[in-house]
PDB file of C-alpha atoms in Angstrom:
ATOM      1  CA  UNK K   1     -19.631 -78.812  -8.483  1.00  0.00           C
ATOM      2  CA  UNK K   2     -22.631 -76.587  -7.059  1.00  0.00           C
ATOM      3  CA  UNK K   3     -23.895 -79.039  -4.365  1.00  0.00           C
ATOM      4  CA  UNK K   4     -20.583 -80.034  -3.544  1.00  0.00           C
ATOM      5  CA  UNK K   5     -18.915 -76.883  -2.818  1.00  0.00           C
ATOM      6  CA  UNK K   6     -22.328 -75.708  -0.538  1.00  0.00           C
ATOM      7  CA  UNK K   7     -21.227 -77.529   1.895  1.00  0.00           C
ATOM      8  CA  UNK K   8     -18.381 -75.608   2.390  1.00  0.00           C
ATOM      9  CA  UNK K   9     -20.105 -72.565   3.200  1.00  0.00           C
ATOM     10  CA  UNK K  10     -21.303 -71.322   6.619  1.00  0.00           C
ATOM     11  CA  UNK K  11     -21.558 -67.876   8.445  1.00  0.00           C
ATOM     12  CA  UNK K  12     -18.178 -66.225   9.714  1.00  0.00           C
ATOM     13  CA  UNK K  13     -16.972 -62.637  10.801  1.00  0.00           C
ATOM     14  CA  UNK K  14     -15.169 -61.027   8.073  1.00  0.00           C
ATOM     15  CA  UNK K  15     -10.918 -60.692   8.072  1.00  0.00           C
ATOM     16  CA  UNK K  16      -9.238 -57.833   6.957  1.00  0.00           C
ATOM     17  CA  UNK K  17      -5.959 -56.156   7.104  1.00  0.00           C
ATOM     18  CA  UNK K  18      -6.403 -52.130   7.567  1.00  0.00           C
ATOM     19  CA  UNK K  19      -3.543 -49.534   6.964  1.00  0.00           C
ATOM     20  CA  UNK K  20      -4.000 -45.912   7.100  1.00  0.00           C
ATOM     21  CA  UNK K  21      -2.222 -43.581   4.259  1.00  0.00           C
ATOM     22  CA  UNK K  22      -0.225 -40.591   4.847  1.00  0.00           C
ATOM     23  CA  UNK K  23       0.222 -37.550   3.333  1.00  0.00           C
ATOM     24  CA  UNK K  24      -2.106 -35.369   0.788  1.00  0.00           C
ATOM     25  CA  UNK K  25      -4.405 -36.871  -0.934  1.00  0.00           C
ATOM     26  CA  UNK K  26      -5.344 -35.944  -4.517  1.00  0.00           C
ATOM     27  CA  UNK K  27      -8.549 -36.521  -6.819  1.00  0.00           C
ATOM     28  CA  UNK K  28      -9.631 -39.836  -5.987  1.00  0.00           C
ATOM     29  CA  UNK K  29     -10.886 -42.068  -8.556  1.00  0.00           C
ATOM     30  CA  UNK K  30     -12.873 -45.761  -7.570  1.00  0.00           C
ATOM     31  CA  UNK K  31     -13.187 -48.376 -10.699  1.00  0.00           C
ATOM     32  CA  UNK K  32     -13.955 -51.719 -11.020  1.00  0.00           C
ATOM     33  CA  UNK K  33     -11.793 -53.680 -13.350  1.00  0.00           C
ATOM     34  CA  UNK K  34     -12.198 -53.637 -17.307  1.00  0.00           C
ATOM     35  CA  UNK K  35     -10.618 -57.161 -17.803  1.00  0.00           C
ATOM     36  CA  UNK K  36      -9.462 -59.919 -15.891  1.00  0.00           C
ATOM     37  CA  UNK K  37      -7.133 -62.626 -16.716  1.00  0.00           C
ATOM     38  CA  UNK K  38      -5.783 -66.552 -14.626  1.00  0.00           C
ATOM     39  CA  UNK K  39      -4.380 -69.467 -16.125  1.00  0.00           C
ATOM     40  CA  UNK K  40      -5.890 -71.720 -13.681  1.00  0.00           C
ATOM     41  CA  UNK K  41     -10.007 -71.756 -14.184  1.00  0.00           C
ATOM     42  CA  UNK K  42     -12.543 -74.035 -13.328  1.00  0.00           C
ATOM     43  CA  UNK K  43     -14.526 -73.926 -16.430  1.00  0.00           C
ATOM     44  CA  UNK K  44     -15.611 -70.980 -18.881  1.00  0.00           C
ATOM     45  CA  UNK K  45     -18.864 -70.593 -16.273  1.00  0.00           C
ATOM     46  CA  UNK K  46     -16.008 -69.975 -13.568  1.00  0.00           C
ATOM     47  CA  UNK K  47     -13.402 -67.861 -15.673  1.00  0.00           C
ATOM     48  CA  UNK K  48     -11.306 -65.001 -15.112  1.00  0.00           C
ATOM     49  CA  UNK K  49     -13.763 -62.510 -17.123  1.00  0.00           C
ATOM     50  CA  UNK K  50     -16.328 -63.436 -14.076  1.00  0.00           C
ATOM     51  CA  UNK K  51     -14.482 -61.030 -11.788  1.00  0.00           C
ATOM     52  CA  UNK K  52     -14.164 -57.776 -14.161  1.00  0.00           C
ATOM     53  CA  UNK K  53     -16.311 -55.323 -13.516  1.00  0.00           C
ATOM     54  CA  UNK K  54     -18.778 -54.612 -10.292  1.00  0.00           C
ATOM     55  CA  UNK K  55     -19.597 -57.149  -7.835  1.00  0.00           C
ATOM     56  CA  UNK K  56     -22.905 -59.049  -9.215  1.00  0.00           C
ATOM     57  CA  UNK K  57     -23.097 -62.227  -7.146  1.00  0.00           C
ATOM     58  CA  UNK K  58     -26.691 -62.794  -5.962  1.00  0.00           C
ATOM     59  CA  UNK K  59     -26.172 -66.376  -5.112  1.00  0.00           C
ATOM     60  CA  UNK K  60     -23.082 -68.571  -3.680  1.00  0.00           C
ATOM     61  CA  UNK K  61     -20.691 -70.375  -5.997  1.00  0.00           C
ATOM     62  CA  UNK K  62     -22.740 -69.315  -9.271  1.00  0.00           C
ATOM     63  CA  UNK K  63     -21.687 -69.966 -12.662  1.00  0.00           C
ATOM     64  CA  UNK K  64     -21.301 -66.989 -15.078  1.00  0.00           C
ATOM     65  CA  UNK K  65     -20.700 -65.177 -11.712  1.00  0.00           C
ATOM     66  CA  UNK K  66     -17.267 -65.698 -10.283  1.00  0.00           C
ATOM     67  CA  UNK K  67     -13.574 -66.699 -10.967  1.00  0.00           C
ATOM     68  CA  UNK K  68     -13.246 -70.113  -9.447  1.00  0.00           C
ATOM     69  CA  UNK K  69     -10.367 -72.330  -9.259  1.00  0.00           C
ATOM     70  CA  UNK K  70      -9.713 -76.286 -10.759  1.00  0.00           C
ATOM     71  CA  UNK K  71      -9.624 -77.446  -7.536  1.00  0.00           C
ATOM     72  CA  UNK K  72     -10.935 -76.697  -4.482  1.00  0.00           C
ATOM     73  CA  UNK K  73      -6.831 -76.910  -2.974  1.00  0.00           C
ATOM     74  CA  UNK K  74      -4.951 -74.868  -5.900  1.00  0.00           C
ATOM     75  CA  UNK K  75      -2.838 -71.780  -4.708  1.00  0.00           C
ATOM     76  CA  UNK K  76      -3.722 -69.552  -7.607  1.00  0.00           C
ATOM     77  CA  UNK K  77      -3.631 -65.733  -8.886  1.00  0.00           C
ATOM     78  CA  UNK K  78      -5.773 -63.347 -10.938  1.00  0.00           C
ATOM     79  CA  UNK K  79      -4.932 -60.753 -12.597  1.00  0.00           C
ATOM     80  CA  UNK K  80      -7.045 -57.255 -12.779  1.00  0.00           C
ATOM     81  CA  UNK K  81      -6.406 -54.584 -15.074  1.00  0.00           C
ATOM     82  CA  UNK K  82      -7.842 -51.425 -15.021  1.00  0.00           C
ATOM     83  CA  UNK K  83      -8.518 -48.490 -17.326  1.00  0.00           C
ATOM     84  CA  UNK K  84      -6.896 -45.086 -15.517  1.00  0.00           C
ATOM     85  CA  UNK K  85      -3.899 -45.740 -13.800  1.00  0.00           C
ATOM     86  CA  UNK K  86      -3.968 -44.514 -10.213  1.00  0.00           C
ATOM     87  CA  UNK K  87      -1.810 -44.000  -7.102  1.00  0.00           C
ATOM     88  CA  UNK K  88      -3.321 -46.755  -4.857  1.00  0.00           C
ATOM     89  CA  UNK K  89      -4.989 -45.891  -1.461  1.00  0.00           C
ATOM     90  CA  UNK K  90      -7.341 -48.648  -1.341  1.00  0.00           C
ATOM     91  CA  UNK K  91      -8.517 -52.128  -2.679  1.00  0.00           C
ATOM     92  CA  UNK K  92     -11.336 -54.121  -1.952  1.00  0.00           C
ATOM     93  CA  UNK K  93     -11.603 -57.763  -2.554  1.00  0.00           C
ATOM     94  CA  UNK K  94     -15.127 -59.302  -3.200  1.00  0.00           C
ATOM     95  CA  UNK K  95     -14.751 -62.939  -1.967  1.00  0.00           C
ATOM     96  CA  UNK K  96     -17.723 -65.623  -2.778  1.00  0.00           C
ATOM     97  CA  UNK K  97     -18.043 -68.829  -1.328  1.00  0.00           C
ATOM     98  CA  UNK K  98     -15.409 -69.198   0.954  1.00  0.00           C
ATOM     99  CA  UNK K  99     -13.607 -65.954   2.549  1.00  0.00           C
ATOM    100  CA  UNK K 100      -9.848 -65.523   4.244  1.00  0.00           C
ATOM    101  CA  UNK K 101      -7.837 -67.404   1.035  1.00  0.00           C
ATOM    102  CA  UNK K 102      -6.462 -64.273   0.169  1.00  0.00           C
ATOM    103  CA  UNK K 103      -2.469 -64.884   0.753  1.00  0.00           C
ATOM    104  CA  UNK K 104      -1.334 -61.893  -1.655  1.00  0.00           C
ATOM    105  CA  UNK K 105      -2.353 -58.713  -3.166  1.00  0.00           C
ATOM    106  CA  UNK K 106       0.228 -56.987  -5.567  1.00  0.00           C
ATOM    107  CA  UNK K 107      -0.220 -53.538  -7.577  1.00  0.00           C
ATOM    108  CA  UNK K 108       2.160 -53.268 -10.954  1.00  0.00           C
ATOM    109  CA  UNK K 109       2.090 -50.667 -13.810  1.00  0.00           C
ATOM    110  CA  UNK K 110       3.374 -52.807 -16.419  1.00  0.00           C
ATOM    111  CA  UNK K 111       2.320 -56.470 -15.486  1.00  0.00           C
ATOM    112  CA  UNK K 112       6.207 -57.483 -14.699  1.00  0.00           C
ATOM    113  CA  UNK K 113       6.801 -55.495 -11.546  1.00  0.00           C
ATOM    114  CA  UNK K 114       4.861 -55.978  -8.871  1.00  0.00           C
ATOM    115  CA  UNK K 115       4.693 -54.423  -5.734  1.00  0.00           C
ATOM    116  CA  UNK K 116       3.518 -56.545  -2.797  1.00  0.00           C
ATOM    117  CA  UNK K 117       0.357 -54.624  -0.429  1.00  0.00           C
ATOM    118  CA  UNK K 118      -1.127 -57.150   1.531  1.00  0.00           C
ATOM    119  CA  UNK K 119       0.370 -60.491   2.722  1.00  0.00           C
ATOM    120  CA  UNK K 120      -2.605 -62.972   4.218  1.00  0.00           C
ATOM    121  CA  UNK K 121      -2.278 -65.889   6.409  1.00  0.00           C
ATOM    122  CA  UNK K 122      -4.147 -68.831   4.681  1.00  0.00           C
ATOM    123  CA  UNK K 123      -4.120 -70.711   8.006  1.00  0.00           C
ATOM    124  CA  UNK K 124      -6.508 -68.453   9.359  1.00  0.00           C
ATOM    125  CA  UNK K 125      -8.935 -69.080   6.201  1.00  0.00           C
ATOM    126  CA  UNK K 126     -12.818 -68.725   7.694  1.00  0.00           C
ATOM    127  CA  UNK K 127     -15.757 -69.610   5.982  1.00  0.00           C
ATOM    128  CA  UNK K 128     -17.856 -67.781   3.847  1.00  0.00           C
ATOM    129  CA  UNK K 129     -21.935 -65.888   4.764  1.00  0.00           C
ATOM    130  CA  UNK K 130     -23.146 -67.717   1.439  1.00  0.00           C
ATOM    131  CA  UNK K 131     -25.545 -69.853   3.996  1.00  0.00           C
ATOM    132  CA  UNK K 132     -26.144 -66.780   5.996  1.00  0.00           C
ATOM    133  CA  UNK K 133     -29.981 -65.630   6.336  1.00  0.00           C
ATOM    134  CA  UNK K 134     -28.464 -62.046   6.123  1.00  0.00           C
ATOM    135  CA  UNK K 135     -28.089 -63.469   1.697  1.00  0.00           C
ATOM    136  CA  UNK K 136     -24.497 -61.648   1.989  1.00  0.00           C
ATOM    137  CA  UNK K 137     -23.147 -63.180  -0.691  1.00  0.00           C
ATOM    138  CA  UNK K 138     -19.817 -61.116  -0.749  1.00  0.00           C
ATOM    139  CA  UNK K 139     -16.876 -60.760   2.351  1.00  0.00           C
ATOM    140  CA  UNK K 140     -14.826 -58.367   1.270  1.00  0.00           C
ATOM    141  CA  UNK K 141     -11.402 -57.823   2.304  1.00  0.00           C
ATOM    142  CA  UNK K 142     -10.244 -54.475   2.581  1.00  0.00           C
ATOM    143  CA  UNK K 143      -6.757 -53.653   1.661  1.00  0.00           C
ATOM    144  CA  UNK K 144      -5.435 -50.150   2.664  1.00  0.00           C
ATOM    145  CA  UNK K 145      -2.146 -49.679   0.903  1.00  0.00           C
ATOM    146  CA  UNK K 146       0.588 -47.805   2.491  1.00  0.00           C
ATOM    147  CA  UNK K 147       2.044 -44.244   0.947  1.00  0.00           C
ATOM    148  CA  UNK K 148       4.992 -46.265   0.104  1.00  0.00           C
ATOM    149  CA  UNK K 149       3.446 -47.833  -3.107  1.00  0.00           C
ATOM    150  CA  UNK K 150       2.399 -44.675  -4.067  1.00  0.00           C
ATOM    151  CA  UNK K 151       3.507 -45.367  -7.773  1.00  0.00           C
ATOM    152  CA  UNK K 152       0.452 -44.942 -11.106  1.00  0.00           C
ATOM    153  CA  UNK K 153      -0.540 -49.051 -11.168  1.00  0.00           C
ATOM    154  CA  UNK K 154      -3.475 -50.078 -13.264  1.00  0.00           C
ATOM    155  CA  UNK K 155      -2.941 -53.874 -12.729  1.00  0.00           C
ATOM    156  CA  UNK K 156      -3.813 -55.562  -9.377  1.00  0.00           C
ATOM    157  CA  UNK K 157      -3.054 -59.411  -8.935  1.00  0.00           C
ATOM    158  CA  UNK K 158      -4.539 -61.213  -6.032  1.00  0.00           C
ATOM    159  CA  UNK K 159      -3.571 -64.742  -5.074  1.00  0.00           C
ATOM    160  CA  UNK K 160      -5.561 -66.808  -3.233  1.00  0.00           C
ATOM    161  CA  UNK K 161      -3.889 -70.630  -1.310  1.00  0.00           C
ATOM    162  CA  UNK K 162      -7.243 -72.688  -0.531  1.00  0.00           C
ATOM    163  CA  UNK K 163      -5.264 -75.311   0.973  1.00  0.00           C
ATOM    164  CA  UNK K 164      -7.220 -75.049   4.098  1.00  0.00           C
ATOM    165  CA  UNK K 165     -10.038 -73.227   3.143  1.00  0.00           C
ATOM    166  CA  UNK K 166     -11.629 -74.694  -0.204  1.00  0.00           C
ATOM    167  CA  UNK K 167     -12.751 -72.716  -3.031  1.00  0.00           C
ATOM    168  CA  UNK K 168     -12.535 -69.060  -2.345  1.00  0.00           C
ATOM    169  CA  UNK K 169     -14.215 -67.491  -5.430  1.00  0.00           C
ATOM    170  CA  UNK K 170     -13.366 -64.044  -6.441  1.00  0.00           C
ATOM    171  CA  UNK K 171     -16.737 -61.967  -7.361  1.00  0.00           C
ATOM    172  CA  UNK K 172     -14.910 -58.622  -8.018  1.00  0.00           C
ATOM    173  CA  UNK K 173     -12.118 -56.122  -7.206  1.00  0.00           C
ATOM    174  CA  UNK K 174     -12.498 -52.437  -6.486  1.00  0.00           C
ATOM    175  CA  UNK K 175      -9.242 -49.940  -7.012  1.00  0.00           C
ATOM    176  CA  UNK K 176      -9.475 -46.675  -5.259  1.00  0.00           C
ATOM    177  CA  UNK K 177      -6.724 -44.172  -6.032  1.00  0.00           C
ATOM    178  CA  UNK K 178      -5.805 -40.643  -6.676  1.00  0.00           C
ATOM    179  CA  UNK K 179      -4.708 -39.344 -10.330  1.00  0.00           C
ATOM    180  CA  UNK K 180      -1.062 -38.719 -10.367  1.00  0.00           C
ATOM    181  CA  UNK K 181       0.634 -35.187  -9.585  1.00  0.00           C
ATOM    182  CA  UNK K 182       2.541 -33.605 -12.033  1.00  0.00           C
ATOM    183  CA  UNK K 183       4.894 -30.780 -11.985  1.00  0.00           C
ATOM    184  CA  UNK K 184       6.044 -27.468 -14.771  1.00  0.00           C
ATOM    185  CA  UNK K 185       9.466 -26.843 -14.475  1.00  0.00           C
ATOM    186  CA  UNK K 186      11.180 -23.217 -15.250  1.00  0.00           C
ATOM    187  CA  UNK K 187      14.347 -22.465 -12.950  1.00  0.00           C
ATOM    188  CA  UNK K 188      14.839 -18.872 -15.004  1.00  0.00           C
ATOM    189  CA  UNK K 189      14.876 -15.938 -12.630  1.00  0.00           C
ATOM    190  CA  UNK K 190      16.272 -13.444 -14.534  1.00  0.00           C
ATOM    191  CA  UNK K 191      16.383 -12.522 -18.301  1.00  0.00           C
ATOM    192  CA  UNK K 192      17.574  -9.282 -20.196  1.00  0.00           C
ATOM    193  CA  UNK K 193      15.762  -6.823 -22.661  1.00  0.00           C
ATOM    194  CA  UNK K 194      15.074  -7.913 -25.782  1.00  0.00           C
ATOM    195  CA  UNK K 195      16.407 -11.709 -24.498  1.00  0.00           C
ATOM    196  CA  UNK K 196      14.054 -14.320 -25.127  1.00  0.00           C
ATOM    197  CA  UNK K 197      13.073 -17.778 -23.325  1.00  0.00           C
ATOM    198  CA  UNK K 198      11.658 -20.892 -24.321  1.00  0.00           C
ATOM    199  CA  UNK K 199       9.095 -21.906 -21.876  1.00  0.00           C
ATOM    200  CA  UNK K 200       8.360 -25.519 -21.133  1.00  0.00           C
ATOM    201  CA  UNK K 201       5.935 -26.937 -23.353  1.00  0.00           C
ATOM    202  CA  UNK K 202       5.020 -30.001 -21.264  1.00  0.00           C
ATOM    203  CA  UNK K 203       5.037 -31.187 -17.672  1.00  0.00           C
ATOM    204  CA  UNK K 204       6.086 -34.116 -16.181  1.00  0.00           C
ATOM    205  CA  UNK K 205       3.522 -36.165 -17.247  1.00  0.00           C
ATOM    206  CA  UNK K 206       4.056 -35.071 -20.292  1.00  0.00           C
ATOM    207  CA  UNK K 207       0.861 -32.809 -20.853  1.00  0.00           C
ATOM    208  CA  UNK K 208       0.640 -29.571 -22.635  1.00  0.00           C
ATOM    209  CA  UNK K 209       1.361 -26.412 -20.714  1.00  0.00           C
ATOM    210  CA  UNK K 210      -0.433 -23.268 -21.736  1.00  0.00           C
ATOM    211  CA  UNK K 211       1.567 -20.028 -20.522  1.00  0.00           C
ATOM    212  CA  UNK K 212       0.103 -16.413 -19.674  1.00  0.00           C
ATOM    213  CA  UNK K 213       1.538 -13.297 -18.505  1.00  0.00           C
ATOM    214  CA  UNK K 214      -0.288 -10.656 -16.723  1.00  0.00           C
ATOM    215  CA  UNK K 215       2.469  -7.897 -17.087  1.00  0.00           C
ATOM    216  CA  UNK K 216       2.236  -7.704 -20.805  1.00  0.00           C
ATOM    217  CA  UNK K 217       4.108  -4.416 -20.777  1.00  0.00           C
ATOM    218  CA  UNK K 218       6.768  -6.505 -19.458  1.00  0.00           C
ATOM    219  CA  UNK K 219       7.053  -9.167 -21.401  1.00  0.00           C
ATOM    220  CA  UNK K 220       4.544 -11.112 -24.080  1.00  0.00           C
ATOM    221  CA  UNK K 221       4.350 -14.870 -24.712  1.00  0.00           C
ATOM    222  CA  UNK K 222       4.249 -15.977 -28.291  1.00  0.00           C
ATOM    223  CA  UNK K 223       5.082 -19.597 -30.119  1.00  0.00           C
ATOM    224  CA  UNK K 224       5.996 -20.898 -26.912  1.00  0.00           C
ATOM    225  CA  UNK K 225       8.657 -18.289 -26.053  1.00  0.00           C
ATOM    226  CA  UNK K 226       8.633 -15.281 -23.247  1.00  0.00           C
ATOM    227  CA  UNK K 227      10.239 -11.865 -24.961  1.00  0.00           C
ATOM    228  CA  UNK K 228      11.763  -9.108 -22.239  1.00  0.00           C
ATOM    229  CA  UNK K 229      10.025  -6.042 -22.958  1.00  0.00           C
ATOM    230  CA  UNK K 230      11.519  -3.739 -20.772  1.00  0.00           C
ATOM    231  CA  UNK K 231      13.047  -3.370 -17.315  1.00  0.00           C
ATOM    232  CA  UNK K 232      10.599  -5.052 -14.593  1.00  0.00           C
ATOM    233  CA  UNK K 233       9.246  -7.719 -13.113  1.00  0.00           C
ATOM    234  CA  UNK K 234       7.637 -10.272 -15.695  1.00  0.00           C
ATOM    235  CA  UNK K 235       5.022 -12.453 -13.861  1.00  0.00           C
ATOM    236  CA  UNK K 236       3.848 -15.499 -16.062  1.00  0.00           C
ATOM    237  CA  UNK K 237       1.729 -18.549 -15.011  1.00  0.00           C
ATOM    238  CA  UNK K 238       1.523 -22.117 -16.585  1.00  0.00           C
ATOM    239  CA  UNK K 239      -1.532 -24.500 -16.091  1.00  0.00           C
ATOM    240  CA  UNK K 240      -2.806 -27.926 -17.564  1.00  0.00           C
ATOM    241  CA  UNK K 241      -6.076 -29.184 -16.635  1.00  0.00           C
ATOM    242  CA  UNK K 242      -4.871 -32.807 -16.047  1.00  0.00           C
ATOM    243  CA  UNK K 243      -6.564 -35.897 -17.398  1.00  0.00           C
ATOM    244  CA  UNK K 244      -7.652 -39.049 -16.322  1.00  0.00           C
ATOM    245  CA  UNK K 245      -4.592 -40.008 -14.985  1.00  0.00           C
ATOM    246  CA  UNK K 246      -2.825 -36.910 -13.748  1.00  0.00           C
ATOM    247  CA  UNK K 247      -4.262 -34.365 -11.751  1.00  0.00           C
ATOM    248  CA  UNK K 248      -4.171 -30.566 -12.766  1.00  0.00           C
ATOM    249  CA  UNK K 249      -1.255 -28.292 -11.867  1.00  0.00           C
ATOM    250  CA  UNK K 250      -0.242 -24.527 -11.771  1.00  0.00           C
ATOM    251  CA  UNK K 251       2.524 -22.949 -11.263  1.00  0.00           C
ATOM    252  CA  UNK K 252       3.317 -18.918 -11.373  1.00  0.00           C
ATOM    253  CA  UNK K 253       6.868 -17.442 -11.516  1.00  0.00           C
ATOM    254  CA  UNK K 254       8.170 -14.016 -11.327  1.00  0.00           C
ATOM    255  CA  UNK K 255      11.364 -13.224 -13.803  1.00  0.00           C
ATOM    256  CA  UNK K 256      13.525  -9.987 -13.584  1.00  0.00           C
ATOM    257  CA  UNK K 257      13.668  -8.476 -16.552  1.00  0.00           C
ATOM    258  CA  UNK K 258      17.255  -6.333 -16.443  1.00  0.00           C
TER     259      UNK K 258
END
């Protein structure tokens, strides 16, 4: 299979598709994949599990290296899962071998939805730099994925058609996003003497808000409730420090206290 597939590989420019996001950008987090799955393998030297984790190719078309195909013509996908989900801003394909099979790259959060971010043209497949003296044994594609699939995904699925270009083995996949925002939500404006108010106890992500006041002659917080002390303004504030998923959020509020 080695030899054979060598012959395939000569020196080319790399092909990729760029699109700059919009908008604010939040902590970004960059991971490799934690597990990687395909139906269609060449052997157990060539499967799936060969493209979790960081690029480690130090050779072209290497067993125990790379996610390869069962034939050098199959249109086939992999799937990538990863361990924080993310808003996607960027992915980065590491192709071996052969480079410019990639016809699709889709983000999902659940494995059944998927949301298309990069549609290839296999006819424009180019070789791979295997043979290169420069020993660049990855092209990588770069994928910039549009505000618009802004959604937490942890699974990315790239499909690669080798009908014109051969085997185009799959090294690695890097998944660059930022944690998800989350919001605390407390319309109340107003609330009278002795009244009381249950405060939100979680945010939208679910995540335990912890509640302070800093006009404690106001009003006091206590088991999750605010108490009107007395005429006034009552200013409170509710964090969470986020997680691996969700970045942190704060919100203060100011409630009359008639």
């Amino acid at each position: 299979m080695k030899n054979f597939r060598a012959v395939l590989a000569v020196s080319a420019f790399g092909f990729a598709l760029l699109v700059s996001p919009t908008g604010a950008q939040a902590a970004t987090v960059s991971q490799w994949a934690s597990s990687a799955s395909a139906v269609n393998i060449y052997d157990e030297a060539y499967s799936a599990s060969q493209a979790a984790g960081a690029p480690n190719a130090n050779s072209c078309d290497k067993p125990n290296q790379v996610w390869a195909t069962l034939k050098r013509s199959d249109i086939a996908s992999i799937t990538l899962t990863y361990a924080k989900s993310v808003s996607p801003t960027q992915i980065k394909v590491y192709q071996n071998n052969v480079q410019g099979a990639v016809a699709n790259v889709e983000v999902s959060s659940n494995g059944v939805n998927w949301t298309s971010v990069y549609t290839g043209d296999p006819t424009k497949a180019e070789s791979g730099t295997c043979s290169d003296a420069s020993k660049n044994f990855n092209d990588v594609l770069t994928v910039s994925v549009p505000s618009s699939a802004s959604k937490l995904i942890n699974k990315v699925r790239v499909t690669i058609d080798q009908t014109t270009a051969g085997w185009a083995e799959i090294d690695a996949v890097q998944l660059v996003g930022n944690k998800g925002k989350q919001s605390i939500d407390l319309a109340a404006k107003t609330l009278k003497v002795a009244n009381s108010l249950s405060l939100p106890s979680k945010t939208s992500a679910n995540l335990k808000v912890n509640w302070t006041t800093s006009t404690k002659n106001v009003c006091s917080i206590a088991s999750g409730k605010l108490k009107a002390l007395k005429k006034g303004t009552c200013k409170i504030t509710g964090k969470n420090a986020g997680d691996g998923t969700y970045d942190s959020v704060s919100v203060a509020k100011s409630i009359v206290i008639k």
